[in-house]
mmCIF file of C-alpha atoms in Angstrom:
data_model
loop_
_atom_site.group_PDB
_atom_site.id
_atom_site.type_symbol
_atom_site.label_atom_id
_atom_site.label_comp_id
_atom_site.label_asym_id
_atom_site.label_seq_id
_atom_site.Cartn_x
_atom_site.Cartn_y
_atom_site.Cartn_z
ATOM 1 C CA MET A 91 -0.177 0.000 -0.027
ATOM 2 C CA PRO A 92 1.694 2.990 -0.610
ATOM 3 C CA GLN A 93 0.296 4.985 1.542
ATOM 4 C CA MET A 94 2.606 2.935 4.346
ATOM 5 C CA VAL A 95 5.644 4.144 2.602
ATOM 6 C CA PHE A 96 7.282 5.549 5.867
ATOM 7 C CA GLU A 97 10.299 7.121 3.513
ATOM 8 C CA ASP A 98 7.270 8.796 1.695
ATOM 9 C CA PHE A 99 5.878 9.943 4.527
ATOM 10 C CA VAL A 100 8.901 13.106 5.566
ATOM 11 C CA PRO A 101 8.670 14.710 1.562
ATOM 12 C CA GLN A 102 4.853 14.952 1.486
ATOM 13 C CA VAL A 103 4.620 16.803 5.190
ATOM 14 C CA ILE A 104 7.665 19.009 3.978
ATOM 15 C CA TRP A 105 6.142 19.992 1.096
ATOM 16 C CA LEU A 106 2.616 20.490 2.715
ATOM 17 C CA VAL A 107 3.805 22.375 5.318
ATOM 18 C CA PHE A 108 5.517 24.706 2.400
ATOM 19 C CA ALA A 109 2.129 24.721 0.545
ATOM 20 C CA PHE A 110 -0.442 24.921 3.271
ATOM 21 C CA THR A 111 2.188 27.862 5.012
ATOM 22 C CA PHE A 112 2.650 30.051 1.854
ATOM 23 C CA LEU A 113 -1.463 29.566 1.067
ATOM 24 C CA TYR A 114 -2.155 30.592 4.251
ATOM 25 C CA VAL A 115 -0.036 33.820 4.102
ATOM 26 C CA VAL A 116 -1.823 34.543 0.359
ATOM 27 C CA MET A 117 -4.942 34.240 1.435
ATOM 28 C CA SER A 118 -4.736 35.734 4.668
ATOM 29 C CA ARG A 119 -2.547 38.819 3.650
ATOM 30 C CA VAL A 120 -3.007 39.689 -0.341
ATOM 31 C CA ALA A 121 -6.507 37.624 -1.036
ATOM 32 C CA LEU A 122 -8.946 37.567 0.909
ATOM 33 C CA PRO A 123 -9.122 41.069 2.134
ATOM 34 C CA ARG A 124 -8.832 42.255 -1.339
ATOM 35 C CA ILE A 125 -12.103 40.096 -1.325
ATOM 36 C CA ALA A 126 -13.782 41.474 1.461
ATOM 37 C CA GLY A 127 -12.614 44.801 0.677
ATOM 38 C CA VAL A 128 -14.616 44.909 -2.866
ATOM 39 C CA ILE A 129 -17.617 43.339 -1.191
ATOM 40 C CA GLU A 130 -17.386 46.236 1.725
ATOM 41 C CA GLU A 131 -17.375 48.194 -1.326
ATOM 42 C CA ARG A 132 -19.999 47.268 -2.824
ATOM 43 C CA ARG A 133 -22.254 47.080 -0.004
ATOM 44 C CA ASP A 134 -21.038 50.656 1.118
ATOM 45 C CA LYS A 135 -21.898 51.982 -2.321
ATOM 46 C CA ILE A 136 -25.693 50.304 -2.289
ATOM 47 C CA ALA A 137 -26.081 51.959 1.406
ATOM 48 C CA ASP A 138 -24.941 55.079 -0.122
ATOM 49 C CA ASP A 139 -27.322 54.607 -3.624
ATOM 50 C CA LEU A 140 -29.695 53.737 -0.828
ATOM 51 C CA ASP A 141 -30.450 56.823 0.863
ATOM 52 C CA ARG A 142 -29.147 58.800 -2.145
ATOM 53 C CA ALA A 143 -32.670 57.529 -3.436
ATOM 54 C CA ALA A 144 -34.282 58.487 0.187
ATOM 55 C CA GLU A 145 -32.991 61.442 0.119
ATOM 56 C CA PHE A 146 -33.951 62.451 -3.216
ATOM 57 C CA LYS A 147 -37.043 60.656 -3.010
ATOM 58 C CA LYS A 148 -38.034 63.148 0.356
ATOM 59 C CA GLU A 149 -36.686 66.071 -2.001
ATOM 60 C CA ALA A 150 -39.309 64.859 -4.336
ATOM 61 C CA GLU A 151 -42.325 65.147 -1.641
ATOM 62 C CA GLN A 152 -41.283 68.319 -0.790
ATOM 63 C CA ALA A 153 -41.450 70.140 -4.444
ATOM 64 C CA LEU A 154 -44.660 67.947 -4.631
ATOM 65 C CA ALA A 155 -45.901 69.814 -1.570
ATOM 66 C CA ALA A 156 -44.923 72.602 -2.116
ATOM 67 C CA TYR A 157 -47.010 72.361 -6.324
ATOM 68 C CA LYS A 158 -49.431 71.731 -4.368
ATOM 69 C CA GLU A 159 -49.379 74.216 -2.306
ATOM 70 C CA ALA A 160 -48.706 76.746 -4.764
ATOM 71 C CA LEU A 161 -51.229 75.826 -6.971
ATOM 72 C CA ALA A 162 -54.349 76.265 -4.207
ATOM 73 C CA ASP A 163 -52.617 78.779 -3.366
ATOM 74 C CA ALA A 164 -53.048 80.363 -7.113
ATOM 75 C CA ARG A 165 -56.786 78.706 -7.413
ATOM 76 C CA ASN A 166 -57.406 80.283 -4.113
ATOM 77 C CA ARG A 167 -56.459 83.589 -5.686
ATOM 78 C CA ALA A 168 -58.482 83.316 -8.582
ATOM 79 C CA LEU A 169 -61.813 82.547 -7.334
ATOM 80 C CA ALA A 170 -61.072 86.067 -5.110
ATOM 81 C CA ILE A 171 -59.978 87.854 -8.052
ATOM 82 C CA ALA A 172 -63.163 85.919 -9.955
ATOM 83 C CA ALA A 173 -65.221 87.464 -6.870
ATOM 84 C CA LYS A 174 -64.011 91.042 -6.731
ATOM 85 C CA ASN A 175 -64.887 91.258 -10.800
ATOM 86 C CA ARG A 176 -68.451 90.309 -9.851
ATOM 87 C CA GLU A 177 -68.900 92.261 -6.671
ATOM 88 C CA GLU A 178 -67.380 95.490 -9.004
ATOM 89 C CA VAL A 179 -69.652 94.378 -12.386
ATOM 90 C CA LYS A 180 -72.353 94.131 -10.061
ATOM 91 C CA ALA A 181 -71.612 97.390 -8.366
ATOM 92 C CA GLU A 182 -71.719 99.064 -11.683
ATOM 93 C CA THR A 183 -74.412 97.467 -12.969
ATOM 94 C CA GLU A 184 -76.285 98.941 -10.486
ATOM 95 C CA LYS A 185 -74.773 102.638 -10.335
ATOM 96 C CA LEU A 186 -76.088 102.269 -14.478
ATOM 97 C CA ARG A 187 -79.612 100.913 -13.344
ATOM 98 C CA ALA A 188 -79.217 103.594 -10.705
ATOM 99 C CA ASP A 189 -78.608 106.381 -12.846
ATOM 100 C CA SER A 190 -81.256 104.812 -15.790
ATOM 101 C CA ASN A 191 -83.491 104.947 -13.696
ATOM 102 C CA ALA A 192 -83.258 108.530 -12.357
ATOM 103 C CA LYS A 193 -82.932 109.835 -15.853
ATOM 104 C CA ILE A 194 -85.602 108.230 -16.897
ATOM 105 C CA ALA A 195 -87.544 109.550 -13.763
ATOM 106 C CA ASP A 196 -86.256 112.780 -15.021
ATOM 107 C CA MET A 197 -87.332 112.138 -18.801
ATOM 108 C CA MET A 198 -91.147 110.991 -17.044
ATOM 109 C CA HIS A 199 -91.315 114.045 -15.214
ATOM 110 C CA ASP A 200 -90.258 116.741 -18.158
ATOM 111 C CA ALA A 201 -92.700 114.507 -20.230
ATOM 112 C CA GLU A 202 -95.315 115.005 -17.394
ATOM 113 C CA GLN A 203 -94.355 118.767 -17.101
ATOM 114 C CA ARG A 204 -94.725 118.936 -21.426
ATOM 115 C CA ILE A 205 -97.738 117.176 -20.757
ATOM 116 C CA GLU A 206 -98.772 119.667 -18.123
ATOM 117 C CA GLN A 207 -98.539 122.948 -19.704
ATOM 118 C CA THR A 208 -99.633 121.428 -23.305
ATOM 119 C CA LYS A 209 -102.826 121.058 -21.812
ATOM 120 C CA GLU A 210 -103.356 123.735 -19.851
ATOM 121 C CA ALA A 211 -102.406 125.272 -23.373
ATOM 122 C CA ALA A 212 -104.709 123.572 -24.498
ATOM 123 C CA LEU A 213 -107.049 124.760 -22.554
ATOM 124 C CA VAL A 214 -106.763 128.244 -22.275
ATOM 125 C CA ASN A 215 -107.099 127.486 -26.305
ATOM 126 C CA VAL A 216 -110.002 125.706 -25.746
ATOM 127 C CA ARG A 217 -111.503 128.751 -23.826
ATOM 128 C CA ASP A 218 -110.805 130.991 -25.774
ATOM 129 C CA VAL A 219 -112.174 129.255 -28.701
ATOM 130 C CA ALA A 220 -115.099 128.292 -25.986
ATOM 131 C CA ALA A 221 -115.062 131.783 -26.345
ATOM 132 C CA ASP A 222 -114.908 132.849 -29.916
ATOM 133 C CA VAL A 223 -117.749 130.959 -30.480
ATOM 134 C CA ALA A 224 -119.887 131.146 -27.737
ATOM 135 C CA SER A 225 -120.372 135.626 -29.038
ATOM 136 C CA ALA A 226 -120.700 134.127 -32.356
ATOM 137 C CA VAL A 227 -123.365 131.760 -31.193
ATOM 138 C CA VAL A 228 -124.612 134.363 -28.831
ATOM 139 C CA GLU A 229 -124.357 136.841 -32.232
ATOM 140 C CA LYS A 230 -126.214 135.245 -34.469
ATOM 141 C CA LEU A 231 -128.415 133.949 -32.794
ATOM 142 C CA LEU A 232 -129.616 138.050 -30.776
ATOM 143 C CA GLY A 233 -128.292 139.538 -33.300
ATOM 144 C CA GLN A 234 -126.563 142.069 -31.175
ATOM 145 C CA SER A 235 -123.147 141.350 -30.101
ATOM 146 C CA VAL A 236 -122.243 141.085 -25.693
ATOM 147 C CA GLY A 237 -119.446 142.313 -24.520
ATOM 148 C CA LYS A 238 -116.275 140.302 -24.895
ATOM 149 C CA GLU A 239 -116.015 140.283 -20.951
ATOM 150 C CA THR A 240 -119.782 138.618 -20.681
ATOM 151 C CA VAL A 241 -118.673 136.566 -22.788
ATOM 152 C CA ASP A 242 -115.419 134.983 -21.127
ATOM 153 C CA ALA A 243 -117.135 135.085 -17.282
ATOM 154 C CA VAL A 244 -119.930 132.985 -18.791
ATOM 155 C CA VAL A 245 -117.397 130.384 -20.133
ATOM 156 C CA ASP A 246 -114.897 130.104 -17.340
ATOM 157 C CA ALA A 247 -117.841 129.487 -15.360
ATOM 158 C CA GLN A 248 -118.518 126.899 -17.354
ATOM 159 C CA LEU A 249 -115.665 125.695 -17.930
ATOM 160 C CA ARG A 250 -115.005 125.551 -13.923
ATOM 161 C CA ARG A 251 -118.322 124.247 -13.017
ATOM 162 C CA SER A 252 -117.582 120.811 -15.611
ATOM 163 C CA GLN A 253 -114.024 120.481 -14.737
ATOM 164 C CA SER A 254 -114.853 120.182 -11.083
ATOM 165 C CA MET B 26 3.535 -3.479 -6.816
ATOM 166 C CA ALA B 27 3.566 -1.956 -9.783
ATOM 167 C CA GLU B 28 5.978 -4.688 -11.199
ATOM 168 C CA SER B 29 4.028 -7.317 -10.018
ATOM 169 C CA ASN B 30 1.757 -6.276 -12.555
ATOM 170 C CA ALA B 31 3.947 -5.110 -15.547
ATOM 171 C CA GLY B 32 3.030 -8.469 -17.278
ATOM 172 C CA GLY B 33 0.156 -9.438 -16.111
ATOM 173 C CA VAL B 34 -3.238 -8.569 -17.606
ATOM 174 C CA GLY B 35 -5.145 -6.996 -14.253
ATOM 175 C CA ILE B 36 -4.066 -3.253 -13.724
ATOM 176 C CA ASP B 37 -2.911 -2.521 -9.915
ATOM 177 C CA PRO B 38 -5.564 -0.132 -8.463
ATOM 178 C CA MET B 39 -3.378 0.718 -6.283
ATOM 179 C CA HIS B 40 -0.419 1.667 -8.933
ATOM 180 C CA GLN B 41 -1.692 5.619 -9.396
ATOM 181 C CA PHE B 42 -1.222 6.246 -5.193
ATOM 182 C CA GLU B 43 2.459 5.321 -5.438
ATOM 183 C CA ILE B 44 4.617 8.873 -4.418
ATOM 184 C CA ARG B 45 7.035 9.772 -7.029
ATOM 185 C CA ARG B 46 10.285 11.145 -6.388
ATOM 186 C CA TYR B 47 10.854 13.759 -10.115
ATOM 187 C CA VAL B 48 13.691 15.835 -8.185
ATOM 188 C CA GLU B 49 15.734 14.223 -5.074
ATOM 189 C CA LEU B 50 16.665 16.968 -2.483
ATOM 190 C CA ASP B 51 18.156 16.671 0.081
ATOM 191 C CA PHE B 52 18.560 19.381 3.306
ATOM 192 C CA LEU B 53 20.602 18.930 5.632
ATOM 193 C CA GLY B 54 20.294 15.286 6.037
ATOM 194 C CA VAL B 55 16.276 15.493 5.169
ATOM 195 C CA ASP B 56 14.600 14.211 2.802
ATOM 196 C CA VAL B 57 12.791 16.889 0.576
ATOM 197 C CA SER B 58 12.489 15.447 -2.314
ATOM 198 C CA PHE B 59 9.960 17.121 -5.078
ATOM 199 C CA THR B 60 7.543 14.591 -5.582
ATOM 200 C CA ASN B 61 3.431 13.920 -7.601
ATOM 201 C CA SER B 62 2.334 15.148 -4.638
ATOM 202 C CA SER B 63 4.579 18.159 -4.300
ATOM 203 C CA LEU B 64 3.498 18.688 -7.410
ATOM 204 C CA TRP B 65 0.114 18.479 -7.381
ATOM 205 C CA MET B 66 -0.023 20.308 -3.857
ATOM 206 C CA VAL B 67 2.570 23.199 -5.574
ATOM 207 C CA ILE B 68 -0.705 22.993 -8.500
ATOM 208 C CA ALA B 69 -3.271 23.524 -6.162
ATOM 209 C CA VAL B 70 -2.116 26.413 -4.418
ATOM 210 C CA ALA B 71 -1.197 28.002 -7.722
ATOM 211 C CA LEU B 72 -4.551 27.627 -8.715
ATOM 212 C CA ILE B 73 -6.339 28.813 -5.858
ATOM 213 C CA THR B 74 -4.375 31.916 -5.424
ATOM 214 C CA ALA B 75 -4.889 32.929 -9.053
ATOM 215 C CA PHE B 76 -8.985 32.141 -8.278
ATOM 216 C CA THR B 77 -8.599 34.239 -5.444
ATOM 217 C CA THR B 78 -6.016 37.416 -7.283
ATOM 218 C CA LEU B 79 -6.288 36.816 -10.817
ATOM 219 C CA SER B 80 -10.212 37.041 -10.349
ATOM 220 C CA MET B 81 -10.227 40.126 -8.013
ATOM 221 C CA SER B 82 -8.118 42.147 -10.236
ATOM 222 C CA GLY B 83 -10.800 43.916 -11.995
ATOM 223 C CA ARG B 84 -12.430 45.238 -8.101
ATOM 224 C CA ALA B 85 -14.830 45.756 -10.217
ATOM 225 C CA LEU B 86 -18.210 47.330 -8.053
ATOM 226 C CA VAL B 87 -20.241 44.568 -11.327
ATOM 227 C CA PRO B 88 -18.735 41.486 -10.705
ATOM 228 C CA GLY B 89 -17.691 38.861 -13.969
ATOM 229 C CA ARG B 90 -18.054 35.531 -13.399
ATOM 230 C CA TRP B 91 -14.488 34.455 -11.972
ATOM 231 C CA GLN B 92 -14.917 38.043 -9.454
ATOM 232 C CA SER B 93 -19.009 36.215 -8.968
ATOM 233 C CA ALA B 94 -17.447 33.239 -8.411
ATOM 234 C CA ALA B 95 -14.571 34.392 -6.068
ATOM 235 C CA GLU B 96 -17.017 36.092 -4.538
ATOM 236 C CA MET B 97 -18.993 32.965 -3.860
ATOM 237 C CA THR B 98 -17.046 31.024 -2.637
ATOM 238 C CA TYR B 99 -15.561 33.678 0.104
ATOM 239 C CA GLU B 100 -19.320 33.968 0.995
ATOM 240 C CA PHE B 101 -19.715 29.979 1.662
ATOM 241 C CA VAL B 102 -16.796 29.551 3.903
ATOM 242 C CA ALA B 103 -17.362 33.170 5.336
ATOM 243 C CA SER B 104 -21.067 32.350 6.349
ATOM 244 C CA MET B 105 -19.807 28.180 8.024
ATOM 245 C CA VAL B 106 -17.597 30.042 10.141
ATOM 246 C CA ARG B 107 -20.066 32.636 11.063
ATOM 247 C CA ASP B 108 -22.839 29.929 11.539
ATOM 248 C CA ASN B 109 -20.580 27.275 13.111
ATOM 249 C CA VAL B 110 -18.413 29.158 15.012
ATOM 250 C CA GLY B 111 -19.616 33.022 15.065
ATOM 251 C CA THR B 112 -18.938 36.456 14.945
ATOM 252 C CA ASP B 113 -15.747 35.887 17.473
ATOM 253 C CA GLY B 114 -14.446 32.743 15.565
ATOM 254 C CA MET B 115 -13.976 34.802 12.323
ATOM 255 C CA ARG B 116 -10.659 35.957 12.931
ATOM 256 C CA TYR B 117 -9.806 32.405 12.336
ATOM 257 C CA PHE B 118 -11.797 32.623 8.903
ATOM 258 C CA PRO B 119 -8.540 32.820 7.120
ATOM 259 C CA PHE B 120 -7.108 29.313 8.393
ATOM 260 C CA ILE B 121 -10.858 27.629 7.640
ATOM 261 C CA PHE B 122 -10.672 28.736 4.063
ATOM 262 C CA THR B 123 -6.800 27.869 3.225
ATOM 263 C CA THR B 124 -7.955 24.497 4.484
ATOM 264 C CA PHE B 125 -10.929 24.469 2.730
ATOM 265 C CA MET B 126 -9.158 25.345 -0.409
ATOM 266 C CA PHE B 127 -6.594 22.967 0.000
ATOM 267 C CA VAL B 128 -8.540 20.107 0.055
ATOM 268 C CA LEU B 129 -11.440 21.172 -2.477
ATOM 269 C CA PHE B 130 -8.749 21.233 -5.058
ATOM 270 C CA CYS B 131 -6.522 18.579 -4.136
ATOM 271 C CA ASN B 132 -10.214 16.916 -4.213
ATOM 272 C CA MET B 133 -10.827 17.604 -7.676
ATOM 273 C CA LEU B 134 -7.870 18.205 -9.454
ATOM 274 C CA GLY B 135 -7.785 14.882 -8.246
ATOM 275 C CA MET B 136 -10.644 13.752 -10.624
ATOM 276 C CA ILE B 137 -8.216 14.478 -13.686
ATOM 277 C CA PRO B 138 -7.375 10.883 -15.684
ATOM 278 C CA TYR B 139 -3.559 11.021 -14.812
ATOM 279 C CA SER B 140 -2.933 13.265 -11.968
ATOM 280 C CA PHE B 141 -2.090 12.412 -8.682
ATOM 281 C CA THR B 142 -4.571 12.801 -5.919
ATOM 282 C CA VAL B 143 -2.297 14.352 -2.605
ATOM 283 C CA THR B 144 -5.544 13.927 -0.461
ATOM 284 C CA SER B 145 -5.158 10.456 -0.688
ATOM 285 C CA HIS B 146 -2.883 9.671 1.854
ATOM 286 C CA ILE B 147 -2.510 9.591 5.142
ATOM 287 C CA ILE B 148 -0.164 11.016 6.525
ATOM 288 C CA VAL B 149 -1.518 14.576 4.436
ATOM 289 C CA THR B 150 -4.499 14.398 6.165
ATOM 290 C CA PHE B 151 -3.614 13.314 9.379
ATOM 291 C CA ALA B 152 -0.590 16.626 9.141
ATOM 292 C CA MET B 153 -3.584 18.552 8.871
ATOM 293 C CA ALA B 154 -5.829 17.158 11.245
ATOM 294 C CA VAL B 155 -3.369 16.539 13.990
ATOM 295 C CA LEU B 156 -2.318 20.719 12.756
ATOM 296 C CA ILE B 157 -5.970 21.476 12.858
ATOM 297 C CA PHE B 158 -6.247 19.477 16.561
ATOM 298 C CA LEU B 159 -2.892 21.228 18.351
ATOM 299 C CA GLY B 160 -4.565 25.033 16.873
ATOM 300 C CA VAL B 161 -7.700 24.333 18.283
ATOM 301 C CA THR B 162 -6.787 23.451 21.549
ATOM 302 C CA ILE B 163 -3.877 25.144 22.217
ATOM 303 C CA ILE B 164 -7.059 27.662 21.272
ATOM 304 C CA GLY B 165 -9.320 26.196 24.108
ATOM 305 C CA PHE B 166 -6.498 26.482 26.771
ATOM 306 C CA ILE B 167 -6.201 30.031 25.847
ATOM 307 C CA THR B 168 -9.376 31.509 26.043
ATOM 308 C CA HIS B 169 -10.405 29.373 29.420
ATOM 309 C CA GLY B 170 -7.219 28.209 30.637
ATOM 310 C CA LEU B 171 -6.940 25.360 32.933
ATOM 311 C CA GLY B 172 -11.101 26.209 32.658
ATOM 312 C CA PHE B 173 -11.463 24.544 29.409
ATOM 313 C CA PHE B 174 -10.786 20.705 30.746
ATOM 314 C CA LYS B 175 -14.345 21.479 32.220
ATOM 315 C CA PHE B 176 -15.005 20.570 28.406
ATOM 316 C CA PHE B 177 -14.490 16.904 29.412
ATOM 317 C CA VAL B 178 -16.930 17.021 32.044
ATOM 318 C CA PRO B 179 -20.979 16.876 30.499
ATOM 319 C CA PRO B 180 -23.421 19.009 32.781
ATOM 320 C CA GLY B 181 -26.076 17.502 34.452
ATOM 321 C CA ILE B 182 -24.733 13.737 34.607
ATOM 322 C CA PRO B 183 -24.260 11.580 38.208
ATOM 323 C CA ALA B 184 -21.092 11.640 40.112
ATOM 324 C CA VAL B 185 -21.091 7.497 39.923
ATOM 325 C CA LEU B 186 -21.022 7.810 36.183
ATOM 326 C CA LEU B 187 -18.600 10.939 36.077
ATOM 327 C CA PRO B 188 -15.177 8.909 35.881
ATOM 328 C CA LEU B 189 -16.750 6.773 33.158
ATOM 329 C CA LEU B 190 -17.393 9.677 30.724
ATOM 330 C CA VAL B 191 -14.911 11.675 31.911
ATOM 331 C CA VAL B 192 -12.496 8.912 30.037
ATOM 332 C CA ILE B 193 -15.262 8.253 26.796
ATOM 333 C CA GLU B 194 -15.216 11.955 26.470
ATOM 334 C CA ILE B 195 -10.889 12.498 26.961
ATOM 335 C CA ILE B 196 -11.051 9.633 24.291
ATOM 336 C CA SER B 197 -13.320 10.843 22.326
ATOM 337 C CA TYR B 198 -11.232 14.240 21.543
ATOM 338 C CA LEU B 199 -7.963 12.894 21.961
ATOM 339 C CA THR B 200 -9.769 10.690 17.942
ATOM 340 C CA ARG B 201 -11.051 13.113 16.660
ATOM 341 C CA PRO B 202 -7.603 13.927 14.566
ATOM 342 C CA ILE B 203 -7.825 10.581 13.547
ATOM 343 C CA SER B 204 -11.386 10.744 12.339
ATOM 344 C CA LEU B 205 -11.364 13.755 10.720
ATOM 345 C CA SER B 206 -7.691 12.342 8.288
ATOM 346 C CA VAL B 207 -9.250 8.572 8.124
ATOM 347 C CA ARG B 208 -12.461 10.280 7.034
ATOM 348 C CA LEU B 209 -10.804 12.010 3.832
ATOM 349 C CA PHE B 210 -8.069 9.781 3.403
ATOM 350 C CA ALA B 211 -10.269 6.593 3.070
ATOM 351 C CA ASN B 212 -12.793 8.434 1.137
ATOM 352 C CA MET B 213 -10.774 9.747 -1.168
ATOM 353 C CA LEU B 214 -8.210 6.485 -1.678
ATOM 354 C CA ALA B 215 -11.776 3.779 -1.709
ATOM 355 C CA GLY B 216 -12.658 6.272 -4.816
ATOM 356 C CA HIS B 217 -10.557 6.422 -6.829
ATOM 357 C CA THR B 218 -9.799 2.521 -6.248
ATOM 358 C CA MET B 219 -13.132 1.853 -6.813
ATOM 359 C CA LEU B 220 -12.991 3.249 -10.460
ATOM 360 C CA LYS B 221 -9.728 2.593 -11.521
ATOM 361 C CA VAL B 222 -10.992 -1.293 -10.150
ATOM 362 C CA PHE B 223 -14.116 -0.290 -12.567
ATOM 363 C CA ALA B 224 -11.257 1.234 -15.692
ATOM 364 C CA GLY B 225 -10.168 -2.770 -15.784
ATOM 365 C CA PHE B 226 -13.155 -4.270 -16.129
ATOM 366 C CA VAL B 227 -13.633 -2.072 -19.116
ATOM 367 C CA VAL B 228 -11.037 -3.573 -20.636
ATOM 368 C CA LEU B 229 -11.356 -6.941 -19.482
ATOM 369 C CA MET B 230 -14.491 -7.637 -20.438
ATOM 370 C CA GLY B 231 -14.340 -5.858 -24.713
ATOM 371 C CA ILE B 232 -17.218 -5.448 -26.169
ATOM 372 C CA TRP B 233 -19.313 -5.446 -22.521
ATOM 373 C CA GLY B 234 -16.634 -3.816 -21.273
ATOM 374 C CA VAL B 235 -19.090 -0.665 -22.239
ATOM 375 C CA LEU B 236 -21.338 -1.484 -18.921
ATOM 376 C CA PRO B 237 -18.429 -0.648 -16.210
ATOM 377 C CA LEU B 238 -18.203 1.851 -18.899
ATOM 378 C CA VAL B 239 -21.708 3.483 -17.520
ATOM 379 C CA PHE B 240 -21.380 3.244 -14.254
ATOM 380 C CA MET B 241 -17.548 4.472 -14.034
ATOM 381 C CA VAL B 242 -19.489 7.337 -16.088
ATOM 382 C CA ALA B 243 -22.005 7.957 -12.830
ATOM 383 C CA LEU B 244 -19.483 6.615 -10.610
ATOM 384 C CA THR B 245 -17.569 9.789 -11.443
ATOM 385 C CA GLY B 246 -20.127 11.934 -11.057
ATOM 386 C CA LEU B 247 -20.441 11.134 -7.804
ATOM 387 C CA GLU B 248 -16.418 10.851 -6.728
ATOM 388 C CA ILE B 249 -17.098 14.661 -7.466
ATOM 389 C CA LEU B 250 -20.042 15.067 -5.194
ATOM 390 C CA ILE B 251 -17.563 13.641 -2.793
ATOM 391 C CA ALA B 252 -14.306 15.626 -3.639
ATOM 392 C CA PHE B 253 -16.570 18.849 -2.916
ATOM 393 C CA LEU B 254 -18.408 17.183 0.124
ATOM 394 C CA GLN B 255 -15.256 15.729 1.339
ATOM 395 C CA ALA B 256 -13.839 19.610 2.091
ATOM 396 C CA TYR B 257 -17.042 20.729 2.871
ATOM 397 C CA VAL B 258 -17.319 18.215 5.785
ATOM 398 C CA PHE B 259 -13.902 18.911 6.761
ATOM 399 C CA ALA B 260 -14.049 22.664 7.267
ATOM 400 C CA ILE B 261 -17.275 22.657 9.323
ATOM 401 C CA LEU B 262 -16.067 19.686 11.378
ATOM 402 C CA THR B 263 -12.811 21.799 12.458
ATOM 403 C CA CYS B 264 -15.432 24.829 12.231
ATOM 404 C CA ILE B 265 -17.094 22.411 15.006
ATOM 405 C CA TYR B 266 -13.714 21.742 16.751
ATOM 406 C CA LEU B 267 -13.157 25.378 16.703
ATOM 407 C CA ASN B 268 -16.362 26.785 17.792
ATOM 408 C CA ASP B 269 -16.131 23.606 20.550
ATOM 409 C CA ALA B 270 -12.818 25.247 22.086
ATOM 410 C CA LEU B 271 -14.505 28.950 22.330
ATOM 411 C CA HIS B 272 -17.209 28.353 23.635
ATOM 412 C CA MET B 273 -17.464 24.907 25.290
ATOM 413 C CA HIS B 274 -21.010 23.578 25.136
ATOM 414 C CA HIS B 275 -21.899 20.576 24.088
#
């Protein structure tokens, strides 16, 4: 059995010690720290990136909140402006209507006055015509003229009676 | 033994385990000849070094295939140590890693035809087991002082049984290097011998040699699994022994 050849033991153990010691030194000094470093670096990088992502998310949320606030603000302002305009338009309309009403009232007043004057003038004319007609009728009936004052007085009395 | 079979029909299955001296060396009367065993140790060391350093030379944030493989191996052994020993065991991580990789590569390289399986020699596995045994025992005494002797006294045992159990505990502790080394050596020896025997059948059976050939293909797969498994078992037992020395619980 080759495993039991004792003179082969020494070189095997010696070379095992060489090989194993060399490998241990290379692994513990060079290879493993390097691998650990790379893995650590990656873990740090991922943690960093996650942190940054969280930060960005927070910023985005803040921006969104600010945007919403601005939007609400703008809406409120728009509503206020609209309400103010409505008030102004209403006030103006009201004023215009009042003005128009006043003007119409004035005009109606004038018209009434004019009607009154015309009526009065017409009445005066009617009296004159009535007086003339009366004096003419009287002259025709009596064959003589009656004094103008008498006719006027009678006509006036008659007019007053009819008016009252 | 090889000579006795030189002219025969049989193929000596033990021939593959013979130590051949490539360069006869003598250092102060000590035989340090460069043998086939030395050669495959050096190849294993070179491959492990290349695998763990060249693959990491890019230090890429997003690893390539080789870097991924190296990192996975690292994480595999690191989690083995963390799970079985704890974070304070990470001080011994480089040693466990070296042990695991050395045994794994020696086992795997042994699967290459015409190569030599370093771990199929009891002296190699026993030397490693003794190193682990001594190291773990020293760590135990450094950590707990003379209190480490309490490790041999199981708690909650009647006083009558105690002497017997302490003896059993001590014997089981002392046989650790033997069981550790024989397990690995025997697995390698048996696997390679069986492969060789069936290879002999392939030659002997002529056309029917196809049958043992098919069996050999399956057996080769199994042997590759065993090569990995025995390296894993070797490393995990080292972790368990280390855990016993550091934490002293049964």
